[in-house]
mmCIF file of N, CA and C in Angstrom:
data_model
loop_
_atom_site.group_PDB
_atom_site.id
_atom_site.type_symbol
_atom_site.label_atom_id
_atom_site.label_comp_id
_atom_site.label_asym_id
_atom_site.label_seq_id
_atom_site.Cartn_x
_atom_site.Cartn_y
_atom_site.Cartn_z
ATOM 1 N N MET X 1 20.671 25.236 -4.167
ATOM 2 C CA MET X 1 20.742 25.327 -5.626
ATOM 3 C C MET X 1 20.500 26.774 -6.036
ATOM 4 N N ASN X 2 21.223 27.181 -7.036
ATOM 5 C CA ASN X 2 21.107 28.563 -7.505
ATOM 6 C C ASN X 2 19.889 28.755 -8.405
ATOM 7 N N LYS X 3 19.556 30.000 -8.661
ATOM 8 C CA LYS X 3 18.409 30.325 -9.504
ATOM 9 C C LYS X 3 18.721 29.952 -10.959
ATOM 10 N N PRO X 4 17.771 29.284 -11.653
ATOM 11 C CA PRO X 4 18.018 28.891 -13.055
ATOM 12 C C PRO X 4 18.170 30.106 -13.967
ATOM 13 N N THR X 5 18.983 29.940 -15.008
ATOM 14 C CA THR X 5 19.118 30.990 -16.006
ATOM 15 C C THR X 5 18.025 30.882 -17.063
ATOM 16 N N LYS X 6 17.418 29.712 -17.178
ATOM 17 C CA LYS X 6 16.313 29.482 -18.116
ATOM 18 C C LYS X 6 15.520 28.301 -17.594
ATOM 19 N N THR X 7 14.186 28.365 -17.678
ATOM 20 C CA THR X 7 13.308 27.280 -17.245
ATOM 21 C C THR X 7 12.254 27.018 -18.308
ATOM 22 N N VAL X 8 12.027 25.730 -18.566
ATOM 23 C CA VAL X 8 10.933 25.307 -19.438
ATOM 24 C C VAL X 8 10.063 24.371 -18.604
ATOM 25 N N ARG X 9 8.758 24.659 -18.554
ATOM 26 C CA ARG X 9 7.801 23.878 -17.767
ATOM 27 C C ARG X 9 6.961 23.035 -18.711
ATOM 28 N N VAL X 10 6.805 21.742 -18.370
ATOM 29 C CA VAL X 10 5.986 20.829 -19.167
ATOM 30 C C VAL X 10 4.918 20.237 -18.249
ATOM 31 N N SER X 11 3.648 20.564 -18.500
ATOM 32 C CA SER X 11 2.546 19.973 -17.745
ATOM 33 C C SER X 11 2.176 18.654 -18.389
ATOM 34 N N ALA X 12 2.088 17.606 -17.560
ATOM 35 C CA ALA X 12 1.812 16.263 -18.081
ATOM 36 C C ALA X 12 0.837 15.539 -17.166
ATOM 37 N N GLY X 13 -0.415 15.962 -17.187
ATOM 38 C CA GLY X 13 -1.440 15.289 -16.379
ATOM 39 C C GLY X 13 -1.196 15.457 -14.895
ATOM 40 N N THR X 14 -0.813 14.354 -14.229
ATOM 41 C CA THR X 14 -0.607 14.384 -12.782
ATOM 42 C C THR X 14 0.827 14.739 -12.394
ATOM 43 N N ARG X 15 1.621 15.189 -13.373
ATOM 44 C CA ARG X 15 3.011 15.574 -13.110
ATOM 45 C C ARG X 15 3.347 16.861 -13.855
ATOM 46 N N ILE X 16 4.283 17.580 -13.302
ATOM 47 C CA ILE X 16 4.861 18.738 -13.987
ATOM 48 C C ILE X 16 6.365 18.497 -14.036
ATOM 49 N N TYR X 17 6.950 18.750 -15.199
ATOM 50 C CA TYR X 17 8.392 18.622 -15.356
ATOM 51 C C TYR X 17 8.978 20.011 -15.554
ATOM 52 N N TYR X 18 10.094 20.260 -14.894
ATOM 53 C CA TYR X 18 10.827 21.504 -15.064
ATOM 54 C C TYR X 18 12.204 21.176 -15.616
ATOM 55 N N PHE X 19 12.550 21.798 -16.732
ATOM 56 C CA PHE X 19 13.873 21.693 -17.325
ATOM 57 C C PHE X 19 14.553 23.031 -17.047
ATOM 58 N N ASP X 20 15.576 23.008 -16.205
ATOM 59 C CA ASP X 20 16.233 24.236 -15.762
ATOM 60 C C ASP X 20 17.698 24.260 -16.176
ATOM 61 N N ALA X 21 18.128 25.360 -16.771
ATOM 62 C CA ALA X 21 19.535 25.589 -17.068
ATOM 63 C C ALA X 21 20.139 26.337 -15.885
ATOM 64 N N HIS X 22 21.236 25.812 -15.356
ATOM 65 C CA HIS X 22 21.926 26.412 -14.216
ATOM 66 C C HIS X 22 23.388 26.603 -14.556
ATOM 67 N N LYS X 23 24.086 27.306 -13.681
ATOM 68 C CA LYS X 23 25.549 27.374 -13.715
ATOM 69 C C LYS X 23 26.040 27.031 -12.316
ATOM 70 N N ASP X 24 27.084 26.194 -12.258
ATOM 71 C CA ASP X 24 27.632 25.844 -10.951
ATOM 72 C C ASP X 24 28.528 26.972 -10.426
ATOM 73 N N LYS X 25 29.152 26.755 -9.286
ATOM 74 C CA LYS X 25 29.971 27.794 -8.662
ATOM 75 C C LYS X 25 31.144 28.218 -9.530
ATOM 76 N N LYS X 26 31.572 27.329 -10.420
ATOM 77 C CA LYS X 26 32.685 27.652 -11.325
ATOM 78 C C LYS X 26 32.204 28.261 -12.632
ATOM 79 N N GLY X 27 30.887 28.453 -12.769
ATOM 80 C CA GLY X 27 30.325 29.040 -13.983
ATOM 81 C C GLY X 27 30.044 28.037 -15.087
ATOM 82 N N GLN X 28 30.190 26.736 -14.784
ATOM 83 C CA GLN X 28 29.939 25.691 -15.773
ATOM 84 C C GLN X 28 28.432 25.405 -15.854
ATOM 85 N N PRO X 29 27.874 25.338 -17.068
ATOM 86 C CA PRO X 29 26.432 25.094 -17.208
ATOM 87 C C PRO X 29 26.075 23.631 -16.975
ATOM 88 N N TYR X 30 24.858 23.419 -16.502
ATOM 89 C CA TYR X 30 24.304 22.070 -16.373
ATOM 90 C C TYR X 30 22.792 22.154 -16.448
ATOM 91 N N LEU X 31 22.166 21.022 -16.691
ATOM 92 C CA LEU X 31 20.714 20.913 -16.803
ATOM 93 C C LEU X 31 20.194 20.149 -15.601
ATOM 94 N N SER X 32 19.127 20.640 -14.995
ATOM 95 C CA SER X 32 18.429 19.850 -13.989
ATOM 96 C C SER X 32 17.011 19.599 -14.508
ATOM 97 N N ILE X 33 16.552 18.373 -14.316
ATOM 98 C CA ILE X 33 15.191 17.986 -14.693
ATOM 99 C C ILE X 33 14.492 17.566 -13.414
ATOM 100 N N THR X 34 13.374 18.209 -13.122
ATOM 101 C CA THR X 34 12.634 17.932 -11.897
ATOM 102 C C THR X 34 11.229 17.476 -12.246
ATOM 103 N N GLU X 35 10.791 16.384 -11.611
ATOM 104 C CA GLU X 35 9.420 15.904 -11.749
ATOM 105 C C GLU X 35 8.698 16.231 -10.451
ATOM 106 N N VAL X 36 7.563 16.926 -10.564
ATOM 107 C CA VAL X 36 6.782 17.309 -9.399
ATOM 108 C C VAL X 36 5.379 16.731 -9.551
ATOM 109 N N PRO X 37 4.958 15.836 -8.634
ATOM 110 C CA PRO X 37 3.595 15.324 -8.705
ATOM 111 C C PRO X 37 2.593 16.421 -8.332
ATOM 112 N N VAL X 38 1.445 16.438 -8.988
ATOM 113 C CA VAL X 38 0.421 17.434 -8.673
ATOM 114 C C VAL X 38 -0.813 16.779 -8.070
ATOM 115 N N ASP X 39 -0.630 15.606 -7.508
ATOM 116 C CA ASP X 39 -1.702 14.883 -6.831
ATOM 117 C C ASP X 39 -2.240 15.749 -5.697
ATOM 118 N N ARG X 40 -3.524 15.921 -5.626
ATOM 119 C CA ARG X 40 -4.129 16.808 -4.633
ATOM 120 C C ARG X 40 -4.407 16.107 -3.292
ATOM 121 N N SER X 41 -4.098 14.826 -3.167
ATOM 122 C CA SER X 41 -4.337 14.122 -1.915
ATOM 123 C C SER X 41 -3.370 14.613 -0.838
ATOM 124 N N PRO X 42 -3.783 14.482 0.452
ATOM 125 C CA PRO X 42 -2.911 14.950 1.527
ATOM 126 C C PRO X 42 -1.639 14.099 1.621
ATOM 127 N N GLY X 43 -0.645 14.658 2.231
ATOM 128 C CA GLY X 43 0.613 13.943 2.413
ATOM 129 C C GLY X 43 1.727 14.583 1.609
ATOM 130 N N LYS X 44 2.938 14.233 2.015
ATOM 131 C CA LYS X 44 4.105 14.806 1.364
ATOM 132 C C LYS X 44 4.291 14.216 -0.034
ATOM 133 N N LYS X 45 4.618 15.070 -0.969
ATOM 134 C CA LYS X 45 4.889 14.652 -2.348
ATOM 135 C C LYS X 45 6.401 14.598 -2.534
ATOM 136 N N SER X 46 6.873 13.569 -3.201
ATOM 137 C CA SER X 46 8.317 13.496 -3.385
ATOM 138 C C SER X 46 8.696 13.950 -4.783
ATOM 139 N N ARG X 47 9.632 14.870 -4.840
ATOM 140 C CA ARG X 47 10.167 15.360 -6.116
ATOM 141 C C ARG X 47 11.294 14.443 -6.532
ATOM 142 N N GLN X 48 11.415 14.291 -7.827
ATOM 143 C CA GLN X 48 12.537 13.548 -8.389
ATOM 144 C C GLN X 48 13.367 14.544 -9.180
ATOM 145 N N ARG X 49 14.684 14.474 -9.057
ATOM 146 C CA ARG X 49 15.535 15.439 -9.760
ATOM 147 C C ARG X 49 16.789 14.734 -10.259
ATOM 148 N N ILE X 50 17.166 15.055 -11.499
ATOM 149 C CA ILE X 50 18.437 14.579 -12.034
ATOM 150 C C ILE X 50 19.201 15.770 -12.596
ATOM 151 N N PHE X 51 20.512 15.625 -12.634
ATOM 152 C CA PHE X 51 21.392 16.674 -13.129
ATOM 153 C C PHE X 51 22.208 16.126 -14.295
ATOM 154 N N ILE X 52 22.264 16.873 -15.384
ATOM 155 C CA ILE X 52 23.048 16.492 -16.555
ATOM 156 C C ILE X 52 24.087 17.590 -16.765
ATOM 157 N N HIS X 53 25.352 17.218 -16.725
ATOM 158 C CA HIS X 53 26.419 18.204 -16.915
ATOM 159 C C HIS X 53 26.614 18.490 -18.392
ATOM 160 N N ALA X 54 27.132 19.670 -18.692
ATOM 161 C CA ALA X 54 27.258 20.156 -20.074
ATOM 162 C C ALA X 54 27.980 19.159 -20.977
ATOM 163 N N GLU X 55 29.032 18.529 -20.472
ATOM 164 C CA GLU X 55 29.789 17.604 -21.309
ATOM 165 C C GLU X 55 29.014 16.332 -21.651
ATOM 166 N N ASP X 56 27.908 16.078 -20.953
ATOM 167 C CA ASP X 56 27.088 14.884 -21.196
ATOM 168 C C ASP X 56 25.800 15.181 -21.954
ATOM 169 N N LEU X 57 25.521 16.447 -22.248
ATOM 170 C CA LEU X 57 24.245 16.824 -22.858
ATOM 171 C C LEU X 57 23.996 16.162 -24.212
ATOM 172 N N ASP X 58 24.994 16.119 -25.080
ATOM 173 C CA ASP X 58 24.794 15.517 -26.403
ATOM 174 C C ASP X 58 24.466 14.031 -26.289
ATOM 175 N N SER X 59 25.208 13.307 -25.456
ATOM 176 C CA SER X 59 24.944 11.872 -25.268
ATOM 177 C C SER X 59 23.563 11.655 -24.662
ATOM 178 N N PHE X 60 23.210 12.495 -23.692
ATOM 179 C CA PHE X 60 21.898 12.392 -23.057
ATOM 180 C C PHE X 60 20.793 12.653 -24.084
ATOM 181 N N ALA X 61 20.943 13.709 -24.877
ATOM 182 C CA ALA X 61 19.935 14.059 -25.881
ATOM 183 C C ALA X 61 19.796 12.949 -26.919
ATOM 184 N N ASP X 62 20.911 12.361 -27.353
ATOM 185 C CA ASP X 62 20.862 11.262 -28.321
ATOM 186 C C ASP X 62 20.121 10.054 -27.750
ATOM 187 N N ALA X 63 20.457 9.690 -26.503
ATOM 188 C CA ALA X 63 19.803 8.545 -25.862
ATOM 189 C C ALA X 63 18.313 8.809 -25.664
ATOM 190 N N PHE X 64 17.972 10.020 -25.251
ATOM 191 C CA PHE X 64 16.563 10.388 -25.047
ATOM 192 C C PHE X 64 15.797 10.292 -26.365
ATOM 193 N N ALA X 65 16.368 10.842 -27.426
ATOM 194 C CA ALA X 65 15.715 10.801 -28.740
ATOM 195 C C ALA X 65 15.529 9.369 -29.223
ATOM 196 N N GLU X 66 16.532 8.520 -29.015
ATOM 197 C CA GLU X 66 16.440 7.121 -29.430
ATOM 198 C C GLU X 66 15.326 6.385 -28.689
ATOM 199 N N ILE X 67 15.256 6.577 -27.375
ATOM 200 C CA ILE X 67 14.206 5.914 -26.585
ATOM 201 C C ILE X 67 12.839 6.478 -26.922
ATOM 202 N N ALA X 68 12.725 7.780 -27.086
ATOM 203 C CA ALA X 68 11.436 8.395 -27.439
ATOM 204 C C ALA X 68 10.937 7.857 -28.779
ATOM 205 N N LYS X 69 11.835 7.755 -29.745
ATOM 206 C CA LYS X 69 11.470 7.218 -31.065
ATOM 207 C C LYS X 69 10.987 5.770 -30.941
ATOM 208 N N SER X 70 11.671 4.993 -30.152
ATOM 209 C CA SER X 70 11.300 3.586 -29.944
ATOM 210 C C SER X 70 9.919 3.475 -29.290
ATOM 211 N N ILE X 71 9.678 4.287 -28.282
ATOM 212 C CA ILE X 71 8.386 4.253 -27.580
ATOM 213 C C ILE X 71 7.248 4.698 -28.500
ATOM 214 N N LYS X 72 7.478 5.758 -29.279
ATOM 215 C CA LYS X 72 6.445 6.268 -30.167
ATOM 216 C C LYS X 72 6.112 5.303 -31.295
ATOM 217 N N SER X 73 7.072 4.478 -31.698
ATOM 218 C CA SER X 73 6.839 3.569 -32.822
ATOM 219 C C SER X 73 6.062 2.323 -32.423
ATOM 220 N N LYS X 74 5.830 2.126 -31.137
ATOM 221 C CA LYS X 74 5.114 0.925 -30.671
ATOM 222 C C LYS X 74 3.659 1.195 -30.459
#
């Protein structure tokens, strides 16, 4: 994976989330979201990563906002 053009880090208790803007080999932008556990216990930690392509960002953002609103209202 190439070096991000922009990174936003979110600390959330026992997890850290990284929102990274990248460009693929063709120069097309995409978003990667990585969850990194910060558990201090021994053993391998598994990272979770998803990729959102530029053409899907608006739909992803709308769905995220809708679910966040629903969760916050409960």
